[in-house]
Coordinates of C-alpha atoms and ligand atoms in Angstrom, one line a residue:
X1 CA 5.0 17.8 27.1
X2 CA 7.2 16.4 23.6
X3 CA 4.5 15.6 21.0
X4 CA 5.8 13.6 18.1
X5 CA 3.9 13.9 14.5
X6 CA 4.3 11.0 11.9
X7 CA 3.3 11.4 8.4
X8 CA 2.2 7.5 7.1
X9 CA 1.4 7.8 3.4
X10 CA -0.4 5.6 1.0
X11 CA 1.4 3.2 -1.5
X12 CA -0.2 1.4 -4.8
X13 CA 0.6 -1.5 -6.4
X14 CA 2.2 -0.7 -9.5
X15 CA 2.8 -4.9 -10.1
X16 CA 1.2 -7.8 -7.9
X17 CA 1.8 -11.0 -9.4
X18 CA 0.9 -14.1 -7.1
X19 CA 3.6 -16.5 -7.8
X20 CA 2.4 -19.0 -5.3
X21 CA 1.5 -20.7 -1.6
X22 CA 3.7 -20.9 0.7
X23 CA 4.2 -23.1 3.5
X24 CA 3.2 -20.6 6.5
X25 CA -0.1 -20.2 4.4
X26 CA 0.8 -17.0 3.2
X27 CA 1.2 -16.2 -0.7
X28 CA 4.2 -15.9 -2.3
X29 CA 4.3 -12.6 -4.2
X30 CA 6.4 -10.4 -7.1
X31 CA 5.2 -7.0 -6.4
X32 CA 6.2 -3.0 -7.2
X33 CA 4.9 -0.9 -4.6
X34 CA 5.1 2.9 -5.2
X35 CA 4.1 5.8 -2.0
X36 CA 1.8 8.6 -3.1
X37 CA 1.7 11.8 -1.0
X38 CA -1.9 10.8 -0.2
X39 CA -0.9 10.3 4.3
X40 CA -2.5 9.9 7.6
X41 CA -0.8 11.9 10.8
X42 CA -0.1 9.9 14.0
X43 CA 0.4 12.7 16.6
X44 CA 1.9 11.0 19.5
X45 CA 2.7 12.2 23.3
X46 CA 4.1 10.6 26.2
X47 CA 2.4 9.2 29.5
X48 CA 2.8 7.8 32.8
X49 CA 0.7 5.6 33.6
X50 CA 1.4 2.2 30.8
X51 CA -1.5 2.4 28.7
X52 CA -1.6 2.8 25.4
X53 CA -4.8 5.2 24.0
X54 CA -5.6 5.6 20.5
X55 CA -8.0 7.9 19.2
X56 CA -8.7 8.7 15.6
X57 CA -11.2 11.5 13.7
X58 CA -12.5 8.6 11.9
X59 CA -14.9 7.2 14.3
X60 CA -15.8 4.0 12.1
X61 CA -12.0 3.1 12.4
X62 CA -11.5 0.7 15.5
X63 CA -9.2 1.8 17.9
X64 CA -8.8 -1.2 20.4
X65 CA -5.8 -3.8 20.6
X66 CA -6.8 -4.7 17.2
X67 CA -5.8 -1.9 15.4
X68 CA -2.3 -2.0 13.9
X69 CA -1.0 1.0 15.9
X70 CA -1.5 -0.3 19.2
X71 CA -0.3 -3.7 18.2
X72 CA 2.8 -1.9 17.0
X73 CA 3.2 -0.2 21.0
X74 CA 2.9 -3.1 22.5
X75 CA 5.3 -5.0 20.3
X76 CA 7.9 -2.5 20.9
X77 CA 7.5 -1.7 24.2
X78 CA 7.4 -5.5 24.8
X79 CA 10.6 -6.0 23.1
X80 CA 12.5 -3.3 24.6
X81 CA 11.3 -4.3 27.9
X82 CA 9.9 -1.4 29.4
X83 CA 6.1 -2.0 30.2
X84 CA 6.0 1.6 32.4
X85 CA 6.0 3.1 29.1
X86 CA 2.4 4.7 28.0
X87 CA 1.6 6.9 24.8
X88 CA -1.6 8.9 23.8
X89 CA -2.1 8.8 20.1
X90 CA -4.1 10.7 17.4
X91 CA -4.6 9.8 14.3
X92 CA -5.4 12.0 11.4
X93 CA -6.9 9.5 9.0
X94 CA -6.9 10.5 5.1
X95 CA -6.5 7.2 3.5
X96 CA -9.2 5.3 3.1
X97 CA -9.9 2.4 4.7
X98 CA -9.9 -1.0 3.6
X99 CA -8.9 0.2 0.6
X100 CA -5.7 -2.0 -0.7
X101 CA -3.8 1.5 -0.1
X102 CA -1.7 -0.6 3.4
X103 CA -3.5 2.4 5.2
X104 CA -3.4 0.3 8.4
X105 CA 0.8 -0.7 7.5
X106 CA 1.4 2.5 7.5
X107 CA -0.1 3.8 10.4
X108 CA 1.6 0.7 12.5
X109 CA 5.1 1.8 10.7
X110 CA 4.3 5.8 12.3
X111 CA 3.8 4.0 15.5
X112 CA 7.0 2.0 15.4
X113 CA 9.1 5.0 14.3
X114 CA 7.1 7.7 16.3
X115 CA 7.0 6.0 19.5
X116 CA 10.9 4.9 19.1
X117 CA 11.5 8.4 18.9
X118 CA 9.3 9.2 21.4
X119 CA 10.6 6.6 24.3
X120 CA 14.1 7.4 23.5
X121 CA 14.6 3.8 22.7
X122 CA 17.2 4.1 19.9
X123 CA 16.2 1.0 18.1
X124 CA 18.2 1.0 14.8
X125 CA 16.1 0.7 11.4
X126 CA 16.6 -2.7 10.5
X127 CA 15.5 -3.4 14.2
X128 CA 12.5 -1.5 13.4
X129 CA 11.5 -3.3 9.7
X130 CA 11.9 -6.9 11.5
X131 CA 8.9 -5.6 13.9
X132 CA 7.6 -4.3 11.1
X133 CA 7.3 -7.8 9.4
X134 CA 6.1 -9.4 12.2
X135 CA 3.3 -7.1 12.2
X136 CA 2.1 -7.2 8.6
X137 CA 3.7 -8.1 5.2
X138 CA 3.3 -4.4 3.6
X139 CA 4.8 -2.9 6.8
X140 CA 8.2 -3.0 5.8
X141 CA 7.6 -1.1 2.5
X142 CA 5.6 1.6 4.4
X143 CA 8.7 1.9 6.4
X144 CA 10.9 2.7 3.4
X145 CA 8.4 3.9 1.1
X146 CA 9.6 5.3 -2.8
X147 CA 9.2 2.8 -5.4
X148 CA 10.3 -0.9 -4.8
X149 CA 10.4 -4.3 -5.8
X150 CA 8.9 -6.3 -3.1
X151 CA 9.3 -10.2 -2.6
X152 CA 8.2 -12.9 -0.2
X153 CA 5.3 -12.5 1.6
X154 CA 5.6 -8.8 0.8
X155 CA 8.4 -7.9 3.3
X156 CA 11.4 -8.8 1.1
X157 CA 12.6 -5.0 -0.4
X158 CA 14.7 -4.7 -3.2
X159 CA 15.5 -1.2 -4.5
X160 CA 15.2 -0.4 -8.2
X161 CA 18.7 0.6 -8.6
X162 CA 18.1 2.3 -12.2
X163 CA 17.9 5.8 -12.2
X164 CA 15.1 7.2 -9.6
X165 CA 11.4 6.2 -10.7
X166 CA 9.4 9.6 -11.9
X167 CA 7.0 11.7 -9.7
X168 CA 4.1 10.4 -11.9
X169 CA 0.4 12.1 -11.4
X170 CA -2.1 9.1 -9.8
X171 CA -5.8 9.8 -10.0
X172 CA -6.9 7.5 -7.4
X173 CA -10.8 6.5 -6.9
X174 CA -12.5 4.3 -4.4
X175 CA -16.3 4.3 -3.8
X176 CA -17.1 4.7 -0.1
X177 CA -19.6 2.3 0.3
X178 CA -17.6 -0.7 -1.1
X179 CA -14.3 -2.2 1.1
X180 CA -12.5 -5.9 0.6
X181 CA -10.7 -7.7 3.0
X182 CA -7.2 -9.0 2.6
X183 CA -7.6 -12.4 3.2
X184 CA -11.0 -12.8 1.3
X185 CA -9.1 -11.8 -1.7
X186 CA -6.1 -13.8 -1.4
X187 CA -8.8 -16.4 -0.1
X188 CA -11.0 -16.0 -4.0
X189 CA -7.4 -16.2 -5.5
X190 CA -6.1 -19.6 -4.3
X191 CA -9.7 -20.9 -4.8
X192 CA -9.9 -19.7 -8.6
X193 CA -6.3 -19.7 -9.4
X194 CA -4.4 -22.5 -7.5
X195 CA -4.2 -24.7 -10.9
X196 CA -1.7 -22.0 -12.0
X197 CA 0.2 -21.4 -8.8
X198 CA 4.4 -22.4 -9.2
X199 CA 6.0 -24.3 -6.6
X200 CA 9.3 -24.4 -6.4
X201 CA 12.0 -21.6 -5.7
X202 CA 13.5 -22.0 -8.8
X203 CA 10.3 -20.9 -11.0
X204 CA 10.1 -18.2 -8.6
X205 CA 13.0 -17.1 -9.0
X206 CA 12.6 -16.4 -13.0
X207 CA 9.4 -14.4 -12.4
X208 CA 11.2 -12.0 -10.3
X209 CA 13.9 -11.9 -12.6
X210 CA 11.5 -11.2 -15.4
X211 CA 10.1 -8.8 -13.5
X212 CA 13.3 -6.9 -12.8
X213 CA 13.8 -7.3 -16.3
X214 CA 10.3 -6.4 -18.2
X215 CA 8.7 -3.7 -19.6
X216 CA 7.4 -1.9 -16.0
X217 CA 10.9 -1.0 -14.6
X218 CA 11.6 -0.3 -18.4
X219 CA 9.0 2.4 -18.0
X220 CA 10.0 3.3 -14.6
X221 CA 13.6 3.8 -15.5
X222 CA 12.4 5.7 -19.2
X223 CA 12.0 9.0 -15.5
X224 CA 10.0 11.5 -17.1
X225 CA 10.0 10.7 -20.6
X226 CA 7.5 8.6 -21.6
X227 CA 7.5 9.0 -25.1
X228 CA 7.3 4.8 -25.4
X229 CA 3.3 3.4 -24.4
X230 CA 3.7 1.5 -20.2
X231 CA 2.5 -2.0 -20.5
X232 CA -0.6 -3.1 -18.9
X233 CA -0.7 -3.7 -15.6
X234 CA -0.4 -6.8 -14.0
X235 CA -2.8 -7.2 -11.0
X236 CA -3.8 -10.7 -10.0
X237 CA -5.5 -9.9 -7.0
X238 CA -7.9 -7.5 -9.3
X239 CA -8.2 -10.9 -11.5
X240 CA -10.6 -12.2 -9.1
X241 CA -12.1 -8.8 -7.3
X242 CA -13.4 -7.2 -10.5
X243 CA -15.9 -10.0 -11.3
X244 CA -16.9 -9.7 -8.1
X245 CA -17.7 -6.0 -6.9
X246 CA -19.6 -3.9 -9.8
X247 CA -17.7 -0.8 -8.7
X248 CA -14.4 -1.6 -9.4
X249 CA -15.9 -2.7 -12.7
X250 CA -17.8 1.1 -13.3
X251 CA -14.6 2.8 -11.9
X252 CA -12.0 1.1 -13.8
X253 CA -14.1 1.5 -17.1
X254 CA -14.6 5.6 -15.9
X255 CA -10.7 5.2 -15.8
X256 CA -10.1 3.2 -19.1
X257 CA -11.5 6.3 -20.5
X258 CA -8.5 9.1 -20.1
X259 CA -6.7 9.6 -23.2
X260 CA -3.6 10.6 -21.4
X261 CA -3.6 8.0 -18.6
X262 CA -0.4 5.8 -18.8
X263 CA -2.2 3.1 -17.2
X264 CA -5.3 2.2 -15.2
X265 CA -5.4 -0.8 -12.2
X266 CA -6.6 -1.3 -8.5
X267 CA -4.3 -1.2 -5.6
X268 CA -3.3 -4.6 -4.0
X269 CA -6.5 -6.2 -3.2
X270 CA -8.7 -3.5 -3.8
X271 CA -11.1 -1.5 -4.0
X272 CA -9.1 1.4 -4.6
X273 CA -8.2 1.9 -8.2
X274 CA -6.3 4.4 -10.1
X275 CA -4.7 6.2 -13.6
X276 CA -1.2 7.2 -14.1
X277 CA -0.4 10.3 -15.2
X278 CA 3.2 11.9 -16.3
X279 CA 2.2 14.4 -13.5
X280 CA 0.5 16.0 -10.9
X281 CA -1.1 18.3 -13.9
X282 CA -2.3 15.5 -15.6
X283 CA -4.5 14.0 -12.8
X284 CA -5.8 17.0 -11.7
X285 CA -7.0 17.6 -15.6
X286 CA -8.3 14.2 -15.8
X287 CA -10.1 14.7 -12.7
X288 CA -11.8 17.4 -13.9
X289 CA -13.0 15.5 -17.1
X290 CA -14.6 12.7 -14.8
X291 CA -15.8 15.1 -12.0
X292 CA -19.6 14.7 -13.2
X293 CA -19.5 11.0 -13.8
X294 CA -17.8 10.4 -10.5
X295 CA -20.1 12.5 -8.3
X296 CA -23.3 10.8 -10.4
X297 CA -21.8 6.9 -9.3
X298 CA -20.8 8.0 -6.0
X299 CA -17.0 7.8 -6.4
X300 CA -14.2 9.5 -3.9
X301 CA -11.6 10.9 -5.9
X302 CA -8.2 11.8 -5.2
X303 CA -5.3 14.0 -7.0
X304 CA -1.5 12.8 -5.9
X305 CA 1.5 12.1 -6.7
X306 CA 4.3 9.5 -6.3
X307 CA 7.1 10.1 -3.7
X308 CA 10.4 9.2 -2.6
X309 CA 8.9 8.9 1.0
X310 CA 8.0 6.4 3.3
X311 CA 6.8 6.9 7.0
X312 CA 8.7 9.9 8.4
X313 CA 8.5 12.4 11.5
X314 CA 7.7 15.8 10.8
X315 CA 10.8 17.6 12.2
Ligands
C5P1 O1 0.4 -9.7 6.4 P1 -0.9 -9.2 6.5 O2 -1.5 -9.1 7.9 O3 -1.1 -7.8 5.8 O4 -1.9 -10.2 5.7 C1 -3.3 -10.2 5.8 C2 -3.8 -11.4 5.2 O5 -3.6 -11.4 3.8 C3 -3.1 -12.7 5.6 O6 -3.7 -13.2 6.8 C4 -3.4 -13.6 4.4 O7 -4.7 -14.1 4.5 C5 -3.3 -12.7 3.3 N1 -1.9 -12.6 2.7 C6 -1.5 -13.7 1.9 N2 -0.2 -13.6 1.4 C7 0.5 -12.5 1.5 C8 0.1 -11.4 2.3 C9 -1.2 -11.5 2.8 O8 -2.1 -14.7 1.8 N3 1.7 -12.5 1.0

């Protein structure tokens, strides 16, 4: 029987700048969102009888109705309506979870794609990205994947249309005891930051053009040269996490120490955290200069690189 394998890789927050509240509840957001070759694998194969099984290696990851995958099977094979369809999925999981790394996104983008293939449905891409939204607000980027500006909740895209971003070296760290939720962070944000919050489209509107304009896509556009220092990161999600959990405080000061790092943040909301590098090279030797201090706090760590890739089936 046809078995379809999906690669769903990582991304990181490059920029996350919380411009305000919007009137669905959700925050409105100024974001860059880069994909690292750090993926999971959705293996995916047809069956006959409607349902819509989900295992994973992983056995702390829930595999039920609530996990983004299945949500993403039902949605689809709700809207193309054809409720004889079934699936059986596996998922390889690599990317840790609860991490701020849109883990979960990505794996409900694999499903959407994989299982479009998969059914024969022929849904076009932009049909795709608007499930995609509906799912989550990081869904559509994991879709596309590369390095983009991202507005709205999250699920506006705008492509950085000066030359193609570098494949930098990330060393990415997350200790495995320690996870944040989403909406607790965004929750510790509007209740500590509200007072500085915008409100109107207008003053929105400059911070994504000085975004577009600033010193990050500067350094993103500089490709492999990066003669010139990269700014400081702009994180405001890690604004209010940091104080908070101790080890994003020990790992970003284990970071802060690299001489060759380009720049140190966490991920979206955390608690992943990582160093840029002008390479893969770089990482991997600035992995090896924390490998003792990591292994004494406990720390995961991970050598990557960013990529031009977003969800994609393994031909
Ligand atoms: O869209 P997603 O399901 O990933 O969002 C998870 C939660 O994160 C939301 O329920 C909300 O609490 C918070 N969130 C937000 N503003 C965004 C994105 C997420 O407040 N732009």
């Amino acid at each position: 029987m046809a078995t379809i394998t999906v690669t769903a890789p990582a991304k990181i927050n490059l920029h996350l700048e919380v411009l305000g509240q919007r009137p669905d509840g959700f925050h409105e957001l100024a974001m860059v969102m880069q994909t690292i070759d750090l993926v999971d694998v959705l293996e995916l194969s047809p069956t006959a009888d409607a349902s819509l099984e989900l295992s994973c290696d992983q056995p702390e990851l829930p595999t039920d109705g609530s996990n983004l995958i299945v949500k993403a099977g039902a949605l689809l094979r709700e809207r193309s309506g054809l409720p004889e369809l079934g699936a059986r999925m596996h998922l390889r999981k690599r990317i840790p979870i609860g991490a701020g790394l849109a883990g979960g996104s990505s794996n409900g983008g694999a499903a959407l794609v994989g299982l479009n293939a998969l059914w024969g449905l022929g849904h076009t891409p932009e049909a795709l990205v608007a499930m995609a939204a509906e799912l989550g607000s990081d869904m559509p980027f994991c879709l596309a994947g590369g390095c983009q500006l991202c507005f709205g909740r999250g699920e506006v895209l705008e492509p950085i249309t000066a030359s193609p971003p570098p494949s930098l070296g990330v060393l990415l760290v997350k200790h495995p005891q320690s996870s944040v939720s989403t909406p607790w962070a965004y929750g510790r944000c509007q209740a500590l930051r509200s007072d500085r919050y915008l409100s109107s489209e207008l003053e929105f509107e400059q911070r994504r053009t000085a975004l577009r304009q600033g010193p990050l896509l500067e350094a993103l556009s500089r490709g492999g040269q990066q003669t010139v220092a990269w700014p400081p990161l702009r994180n405001d999600l890690q604004l209010v996490v940091e104080p908070e959990l101790p080890v994003v405080q020990q790992g970003l000061a284990l970071l802060r120490q690299l001489p060759d790092a380009l720049a140190v943040a966490m991920s979206g909301s955390g608690p992943s955290l990582y160093a840029l590098f002008k390479d893969r090279q770089g990482a991997a030797q600035a992995e090896q200069v924390l490998a003792d201090a990591f292994e004494q706090s406990g720390f995961d760590c991970w050598v990557c690189t960013t990529t031009s890739c977003g969800v994609s089936v393994v031909p």
